[in-house]
Amino acid sequence: MGCSISLSTPDSEDHVAMNASRCPICNKSGSDSTFDHSYMPFCSRRCADVDLGRWLQEDYRIPGPPAEQPESSDDE
């Protein structure tokens, strides 16, 4: 009963797909030599931080029904 483990190599199809991708912030090609794949899908820490800032400033929103507001109590 042998167990087969498949390891991904830099020459795999996944690596080729990463090289064909583009940074969603600056649109830099994944095949660019300055593209840092450790920040995928972004090309760099800077672009990853720009995206995080946009989420934190609520520039991006996930569509859905409006959130219900809690009822305020006037127990003064």
PDB file of N, CA and C in Angstrom:
ATOM      1  N   MET A   1       0.821  -1.175   0.000  1.00  0.00           N
ATOM      2  CA  MET A   1       0.000   0.000   0.000  1.00  0.00           C
ATOM      3  C   MET A   1       0.870   1.245   0.000  1.00  0.00           C
ATOM      4  N   GLY A   2       1.232   1.700  -1.144  1.00  0.00           N
ATOM      5  CA  GLY A   2       2.057   2.892  -1.256  1.00  0.00           C
ATOM      6  C   GLY A   2       1.210   4.146  -1.333  1.00  0.00           C
ATOM      7  N   CYS A   3       1.784   5.221  -0.907  1.00  0.00           N
ATOM      8  CA  CYS A   3       1.106   6.515  -0.945  1.00  0.00           C
ATOM      9  C   CYS A   3       1.884   7.412  -1.900  1.00  0.00           C
ATOM     10  N   SER A   4       1.181   7.991  -2.841  1.00  0.00           N
ATOM     11  CA  SER A   4       1.823   8.849  -3.824  1.00  0.00           C
ATOM     12  C   SER A   4       1.591  10.308  -3.459  1.00  0.00           C
ATOM     13  N   ILE A   5       2.654  11.084  -3.413  1.00  0.00           N
ATOM     14  CA  ILE A   5       2.557  12.509  -3.112  1.00  0.00           C
ATOM     15  C   ILE A   5       3.049  13.271  -4.331  1.00  0.00           C
ATOM     16  N   SER A   6       2.229  14.204  -4.768  1.00  0.00           N
ATOM     17  CA  SER A   6       2.597  15.029  -5.912  1.00  0.00           C
ATOM     18  C   SER A   6       3.045  16.400  -5.409  1.00  0.00           C
ATOM     19  N   LEU A   7       4.264  16.759  -5.710  1.00  0.00           N
ATOM     20  CA  LEU A   7       4.789  18.053  -5.310  1.00  0.00           C
ATOM     21  C   LEU A   7       4.805  18.994  -6.501  1.00  0.00           C
ATOM     22  N   SER A   8       4.433  20.229  -6.251  1.00  0.00           N
ATOM     23  CA  SER A   8       4.443  21.232  -7.301  1.00  0.00           C
ATOM     24  C   SER A   8       5.874  21.722  -7.509  1.00  0.00           C
ATOM     25  N   THR A   9       6.239  21.888  -8.737  1.00  0.00           N
ATOM     26  CA  THR A   9       7.573  22.382  -9.067  1.00  0.00           C
ATOM     27  C   THR A   9       7.444  23.720  -9.767  1.00  0.00           C
ATOM     28  N   PRO A  10       8.497  24.494  -9.815  1.00  0.00           N
ATOM     29  CA  PRO A  10       8.425  25.782 -10.508  1.00  0.00           C
ATOM     30  C   PRO A  10       8.023  25.667 -11.970  1.00  0.00           C
ATOM     31  N   ASP A  11       8.188  24.488 -12.572  1.00  0.00           N
ATOM     32  CA  ASP A  11       7.829  24.313 -13.972  1.00  0.00           C
ATOM     33  C   ASP A  11       6.394  23.829 -14.151  1.00  0.00           C
ATOM     34  N   SER A  12       5.641  23.712 -13.066  1.00  0.00           N
ATOM     35  CA  SER A  12       4.284  23.190 -13.165  1.00  0.00           C
ATOM     36  C   SER A  12       3.361  24.202 -13.838  1.00  0.00           C
ATOM     37  N   GLU A  13       2.149  23.748 -14.201  1.00  0.00           N
ATOM     38  CA  GLU A  13       1.175  24.620 -14.848  1.00  0.00           C
ATOM     39  C   GLU A  13       0.755  25.758 -13.926  1.00  0.00           C
ATOM     40  N   ASP A  14       0.727  25.523 -12.604  1.00  0.00           N
ATOM     41  CA  ASP A  14       0.359  26.568 -11.652  1.00  0.00           C
ATOM     42  C   ASP A  14       1.337  27.735 -11.737  1.00  0.00           C
ATOM     43  N   HIS A  15       2.608  27.427 -11.845  1.00  0.00           N
ATOM     44  CA  HIS A  15       3.622  28.467 -11.928  1.00  0.00           C
ATOM     45  C   HIS A  15       3.458  29.261 -13.218  1.00  0.00           C
ATOM     46  N   VAL A  16       3.140  28.587 -14.306  1.00  0.00           N
ATOM     47  CA  VAL A  16       2.930  29.255 -15.592  1.00  0.00           C
ATOM     48  C   VAL A  16       1.722  30.176 -15.485  1.00  0.00           C
ATOM     49  N   ALA A  17       0.650  29.717 -14.802  1.00  0.00           N
ATOM     50  CA  ALA A  17      -0.543  30.549 -14.641  1.00  0.00           C
ATOM     51  C   ALA A  17      -0.225  31.779 -13.810  1.00  0.00           C
ATOM     52  N   MET A  18       0.623  31.639 -12.777  1.00  0.00           N
ATOM     53  CA  MET A  18       1.001  32.793 -11.961  1.00  0.00           C
ATOM     54  C   MET A  18       1.754  33.808 -12.807  1.00  0.00           C
ATOM     55  N   ASN A  19       2.625  33.343 -13.688  1.00  0.00           N
ATOM     56  CA  ASN A  19       3.396  34.255 -14.526  1.00  0.00           C
ATOM     57  C   ASN A  19       2.509  35.003 -15.503  1.00  0.00           C
ATOM     58  N   ALA A  20       1.384  34.418 -15.875  1.00  0.00           N
ATOM     59  CA  ALA A  20       0.495  35.058 -16.828  1.00  0.00           C
ATOM     60  C   ALA A  20      -0.435  36.057 -16.147  1.00  0.00           C
ATOM     61  N   SER A  21      -0.471  36.092 -14.809  1.00  0.00           N
ATOM     62  CA  SER A  21      -1.384  36.968 -14.082  1.00  0.00           C
ATOM     63  C   SER A  21      -0.862  38.394 -14.049  1.00  0.00           C
ATOM     64  N   ARG A  22      -1.732  39.292 -13.639  1.00  0.00           N
ATOM     65  CA  ARG A  22      -1.373  40.695 -13.506  1.00  0.00           C
ATOM     66  C   ARG A  22      -1.761  41.172 -12.109  1.00  0.00           C
ATOM     67  N   CYS A  23      -1.011  42.113 -11.598  1.00  0.00           N
ATOM     68  CA  CYS A  23      -1.306  42.709 -10.297  1.00  0.00           C
ATOM     69  C   CYS A  23      -2.612  43.498 -10.418  1.00  0.00           C
ATOM     70  N   PRO A  24      -3.592  43.261  -9.522  1.00  0.00           N
ATOM     71  CA  PRO A  24      -4.863  43.979  -9.629  1.00  0.00           C
ATOM     72  C   PRO A  24      -4.759  45.464  -9.267  1.00  0.00           C
ATOM     73  N   ILE A  25      -3.662  45.906  -8.680  1.00  0.00           N
ATOM     74  CA  ILE A  25      -3.502  47.307  -8.304  1.00  0.00           C
ATOM     75  C   ILE A  25      -2.772  48.095  -9.393  1.00  0.00           C
ATOM     76  N   CYS A  26      -1.591  47.640  -9.796  1.00  0.00           N
ATOM     77  CA  CYS A  26      -0.794  48.410 -10.766  1.00  0.00           C
ATOM     78  C   CYS A  26      -0.778  47.785 -12.162  1.00  0.00           C
ATOM     79  N   ASN A  27      -1.358  46.596 -12.288  1.00  0.00           N
ATOM     80  CA  ASN A  27      -1.470  45.899 -13.578  1.00  0.00           C
ATOM     81  C   ASN A  27      -0.130  45.391 -14.108  1.00  0.00           C
ATOM     82  N   LYS A  28       0.876  45.272 -13.223  1.00  0.00           N
ATOM     83  CA  LYS A  28       2.182  44.747 -13.643  1.00  0.00           C
ATOM     84  C   LYS A  28       2.033  43.266 -13.995  1.00  0.00           C
ATOM     85  N   SER A  29       2.693  42.835 -15.030  1.00  0.00           N
ATOM     86  CA  SER A  29       2.624  41.449 -15.490  1.00  0.00           C
ATOM     87  C   SER A  29       3.332  40.511 -14.516  1.00  0.00           C
ATOM     88  N   GLY A  30       2.764  39.330 -14.318  1.00  0.00           N
ATOM     89  CA  GLY A  30       3.369  38.320 -13.454  1.00  0.00           C
ATOM     90  C   GLY A  30       4.689  37.814 -13.988  1.00  0.00           C
ATOM     91  N   SER A  31       4.968  38.042 -15.259  1.00  0.00           N
ATOM     92  CA  SER A  31       6.242  37.598 -15.826  1.00  0.00           C
ATOM     93  C   SER A  31       7.319  38.662 -15.672  1.00  0.00           C
ATOM     94  N   ASP A  32       6.959  39.834 -15.134  1.00  0.00           N
ATOM     95  CA  ASP A  32       7.932  40.903 -14.883  1.00  0.00           C
ATOM     96  C   ASP A  32       8.940  40.419 -13.842  1.00  0.00           C
ATOM     97  N   SER A  33      10.203  40.723 -14.040  1.00  0.00           N
ATOM     98  CA  SER A  33      11.250  40.229 -13.136  1.00  0.00           C
ATOM     99  C   SER A  33      11.143  40.831 -11.739  1.00  0.00           C
ATOM    100  N   THR A  34      10.448  41.964 -11.580  1.00  0.00           N
ATOM    101  CA  THR A  34      10.299  42.579 -10.258  1.00  0.00           C
ATOM    102  C   THR A  34       9.046  42.101  -9.530  1.00  0.00           C
ATOM    103  N   PHE A  35       8.266  41.218 -10.137  1.00  0.00           N
ATOM    104  CA  PHE A  35       7.028  40.699  -9.553  1.00  0.00           C
ATOM    105  C   PHE A  35       7.392  39.740  -8.420  1.00  0.00           C
ATOM    106  N   ASP A  36       7.039  40.083  -7.180  1.00  0.00           N
ATOM    107  CA  ASP A  36       7.349  39.256  -6.013  1.00  0.00           C
ATOM    108  C   ASP A  36       6.186  38.299  -5.761  1.00  0.00           C
ATOM    109  N   HIS A  37       6.352  37.035  -6.113  1.00  0.00           N
ATOM    110  CA  HIS A  37       5.263  36.060  -6.022  1.00  0.00           C
ATOM    111  C   HIS A  37       4.861  35.732  -4.593  1.00  0.00           C
ATOM    112  N   SER A  38       5.600  36.179  -3.599  1.00  0.00           N
ATOM    113  CA  SER A  38       5.205  35.919  -2.213  1.00  0.00           C
ATOM    114  C   SER A  38       4.016  36.783  -1.814  1.00  0.00           C
ATOM    115  N   TYR A  39       3.662  37.791  -2.615  1.00  0.00           N
ATOM    116  CA  TYR A  39       2.512  38.651  -2.324  1.00  0.00           C
ATOM    117  C   TYR A  39       1.350  38.409  -3.283  1.00  0.00           C
ATOM    118  N   MET A  40       1.336  37.273  -3.934  1.00  0.00           N
ATOM    119  CA  MET A  40       0.286  36.971  -4.912  1.00  0.00           C
ATOM    120  C   MET A  40      -1.079  37.221  -4.310  1.00  0.00           C
ATOM    121  N   PRO A  41      -2.020  37.803  -5.036  1.00  0.00           N
ATOM    122  CA  PRO A  41      -1.983  38.138  -6.455  1.00  0.00           C
ATOM    123  C   PRO A  41      -1.346  39.498  -6.743  1.00  0.00           C
ATOM    124  N   PHE A  42      -0.765  40.122  -5.723  1.00  0.00           N
ATOM    125  CA  PHE A  42      -0.147  41.434  -5.907  1.00  0.00           C
ATOM    126  C   PHE A  42       1.318  41.273  -6.279  1.00  0.00           C
ATOM    127  N   CYS A  43       1.891  42.310  -6.872  1.00  0.00           N
ATOM    128  CA  CYS A  43       3.285  42.219  -7.317  1.00  0.00           C
ATOM    129  C   CYS A  43       4.270  42.591  -6.214  1.00  0.00           C
ATOM    130  N   SER A  44       3.790  43.243  -5.169  1.00  0.00           N
ATOM    131  CA  SER A  44       4.690  43.713  -4.119  1.00  0.00           C
ATOM    132  C   SER A  44       3.910  43.962  -2.837  1.00  0.00           C
ATOM    133  N   ARG A  45       4.649  44.183  -1.768  1.00  0.00           N
ATOM    134  CA  ARG A  45       4.002  44.509  -0.493  1.00  0.00           C
ATOM    135  C   ARG A  45       3.260  45.838  -0.615  1.00  0.00           C
ATOM    136  N   ARG A  46       3.822  46.764  -1.362  1.00  0.00           N
ATOM    137  CA  ARG A  46       3.175  48.065  -1.539  1.00  0.00           C
ATOM    138  C   ARG A  46       1.778  47.900  -2.113  1.00  0.00           C
ATOM    139  N   CYS A  47       1.640  47.121  -3.186  1.00  0.00           N
ATOM    140  CA  CYS A  47       0.336  46.926  -3.811  1.00  0.00           C
ATOM    141  C   CYS A  47      -0.619  46.169  -2.877  1.00  0.00           C
ATOM    142  N   ALA A  48      -0.102  45.218  -2.117  1.00  0.00           N
ATOM    143  CA  ALA A  48      -0.929  44.502  -1.144  1.00  0.00           C
ATOM    144  C   ALA A  48      -1.429  45.474  -0.080  1.00  0.00           C
ATOM    145  N   ASP A  49      -0.568  46.393   0.372  1.00  0.00           N
ATOM    146  CA  ASP A  49      -0.964  47.379   1.377  1.00  0.00           C
ATOM    147  C   ASP A  49      -1.974  48.382   0.815  1.00  0.00           C
ATOM    148  N   VAL A  50      -1.823  48.768  -0.444  1.00  0.00           N
ATOM    149  CA  VAL A  50      -2.789  49.665  -1.087  1.00  0.00           C
ATOM    150  C   VAL A  50      -4.160  48.998  -1.095  1.00  0.00           C
ATOM    151  N   ASP A  51      -4.208  47.715  -1.439  1.00  0.00           N
ATOM    152  CA  ASP A  51      -5.473  46.983  -1.467  1.00  0.00           C
ATOM    153  C   ASP A  51      -6.078  46.892  -0.066  1.00  0.00           C
ATOM    154  N   LEU A  52      -5.260  46.591   0.936  1.00  0.00           N
ATOM    155  CA  LEU A  52      -5.746  46.524   2.314  1.00  0.00           C
ATOM    156  C   LEU A  52      -6.312  47.870   2.746  1.00  0.00           C
ATOM    157  N   GLY A  53      -5.629  48.952   2.403  1.00  0.00           N
ATOM    158  CA  GLY A  53      -6.120  50.282   2.736  1.00  0.00           C
ATOM    159  C   GLY A  53      -7.473  50.561   2.105  1.00  0.00           C
ATOM    160  N   ARG A  54      -7.672  50.107   0.901  1.00  0.00           N
ATOM    161  CA  ARG A  54      -8.964  50.309   0.229  1.00  0.00           C
ATOM    162  C   ARG A  54     -10.079  49.550   0.948  1.00  0.00           C
ATOM    163  N   TRP A  55      -9.770  48.345   1.429  1.00  0.00           N
ATOM    164  CA  TRP A  55     -10.764  47.588   2.206  1.00  0.00           C
ATOM    165  C   TRP A  55     -11.059  48.309   3.516  1.00  0.00           C
ATOM    166  N   LEU A  56     -10.021  48.771   4.211  1.00  0.00           N
ATOM    167  CA  LEU A  56     -10.208  49.415   5.508  1.00  0.00           C
ATOM    168  C   LEU A  56     -10.950  50.745   5.391  1.00  0.00           C
ATOM    169  N   GLN A  57     -10.782  51.448   4.271  1.00  0.00           N
ATOM    170  CA  GLN A  57     -11.503  52.703   4.045  1.00  0.00           C
ATOM    171  C   GLN A  57     -12.891  52.463   3.460  1.00  0.00           C
ATOM    172  N   GLU A  58     -13.248  51.193   3.311  1.00  0.00           N
ATOM    173  CA  GLU A  58     -14.540  50.769   2.761  1.00  0.00           C
ATOM    174  C   GLU A  58     -14.748  51.229   1.322  1.00  0.00           C
ATOM    175  N   ASP A  59     -13.632  51.311   0.550  1.00  0.00           N
ATOM    176  CA  ASP A  59     -13.756  51.587  -0.879  1.00  0.00           C
ATOM    177  C   ASP A  59     -14.332  50.371  -1.598  1.00  0.00           C
ATOM    178  N   TYR A  60     -14.063  49.184  -1.067  1.00  0.00           N
ATOM    179  CA  TYR A  60     -14.610  47.946  -1.610  1.00  0.00           C
ATOM    180  C   TYR A  60     -15.757  47.527  -0.698  1.00  0.00           C
ATOM    181  N   ARG A  61     -16.796  47.016  -1.293  1.00  0.00           N
ATOM    182  CA  ARG A  61     -17.922  46.525  -0.504  1.00  0.00           C
ATOM    183  C   ARG A  61     -18.417  45.230  -1.118  1.00  0.00           C
ATOM    184  N   ILE A  62     -18.830  44.327  -0.264  1.00  0.00           N
ATOM    185  CA  ILE A  62     -19.423  43.077  -0.719  1.00  0.00           C
ATOM    186  C   ILE A  62     -20.926  43.310  -0.816  1.00  0.00           C
ATOM    187  N   PRO A  63     -21.526  43.079  -1.996  1.00  0.00           N
ATOM    188  CA  PRO A  63     -22.960  43.364  -2.149  1.00  0.00           C
ATOM    189  C   PRO A  63     -23.813  42.452  -1.272  1.00  0.00           C
ATOM    190  N   GLY A  64     -24.895  43.003  -0.818  1.00  0.00           N
ATOM    191  CA  GLY A  64     -25.826  42.248   0.005  1.00  0.00           C
ATOM    192  C   GLY A  64     -26.898  43.180   0.528  1.00  0.00           C
ATOM    193  N   PRO A  65     -27.843  42.631   1.250  1.00  0.00           N
ATOM    194  CA  PRO A  65     -28.898  43.476   1.800  1.00  0.00           C
ATOM    195  C   PRO A  65     -28.320  44.410   2.871  1.00  0.00           C
ATOM    196  N   PRO A  66     -28.935  45.560   3.066  1.00  0.00           N
ATOM    197  CA  PRO A  66     -28.441  46.489   4.085  1.00  0.00           C
ATOM    198  C   PRO A  66     -28.461  45.842   5.470  1.00  0.00           C
ATOM    199  N   ALA A  67     -27.469  46.159   6.257  1.00  0.00           N
ATOM    200  CA  ALA A  67     -27.396  45.633   7.615  1.00  0.00           C
ATOM    201  C   ALA A  67     -28.460  46.308   8.466  1.00  0.00           C
ATOM    202  N   GLU A  68     -29.045  45.542   9.358  1.00  0.00           N
ATOM    203  CA  GLU A  68     -30.052  46.103  10.249  1.00  0.00           C
ATOM    204  C   GLU A  68     -29.370  46.935  11.327  1.00  0.00           C
ATOM    205  N   GLN A  69     -29.926  48.111  11.591  1.00  0.00           N
ATOM    206  CA  GLN A  69     -29.399  48.977  12.626  1.00  0.00           C
ATOM    207  C   GLN A  69     -30.004  48.576  13.976  1.00  0.00           C
ATOM    208  N   PRO A  70     -29.193  48.498  15.020  1.00  0.00           N
ATOM    209  CA  PRO A  70     -29.755  48.150  16.322  1.00  0.00           C
ATOM    210  C   PRO A  70     -30.676  49.261  16.824  1.00  0.00           C
ATOM    211  N   GLU A  71     -31.735  48.867  17.497  1.00  0.00           N
ATOM    212  CA  GLU A  71     -32.684  49.855  18.019  1.00  0.00           C
ATOM    213  C   GLU A  71     -32.024  50.598  19.182  1.00  0.00           C
ATOM    214  N   SER A  72     -32.165  51.908  19.148  1.00  0.00           N
ATOM    215  CA  SER A  72     -31.597  52.694  20.244  1.00  0.00           C
ATOM    216  C   SER A  72     -32.610  52.768  21.386  1.00  0.00           C
ATOM    217  N   SER A  73     -32.123  52.683  22.583  1.00  0.00           N
ATOM    218  CA  SER A  73     -33.009  52.764  23.737  1.00  0.00           C
ATOM    219  C   SER A  73     -32.900  54.149  24.349  1.00  0.00           C
ATOM    220  N   ASP A  74     -34.025  54.738  24.598  1.00  0.00           N
ATOM    221  CA  ASP A  74     -34.077  56.075  25.191  1.00  0.00           C
ATOM    222  C   ASP A  74     -34.458  55.971  26.670  1.00  0.00           C
ATOM    223  N   ASP A  75     -33.666  55.320  27.460  1.00  0.00           N
ATOM    224  CA  ASP A  75     -33.936  55.103  28.881  1.00  0.00           C
ATOM    225  C   ASP A  75     -33.231  56.159  29.725  1.00  0.00           C
ATOM    226  N   GLU A  76     -33.551  57.416  29.507  1.00  0.00           N
ATOM    227  CA  GLU A  76     -32.884  58.482  30.239  1.00  0.00           C
ATOM    228  C   GLU A  76     -33.708  58.933  31.408  1.00  0.00           C
TER     229      GLU A  76
END
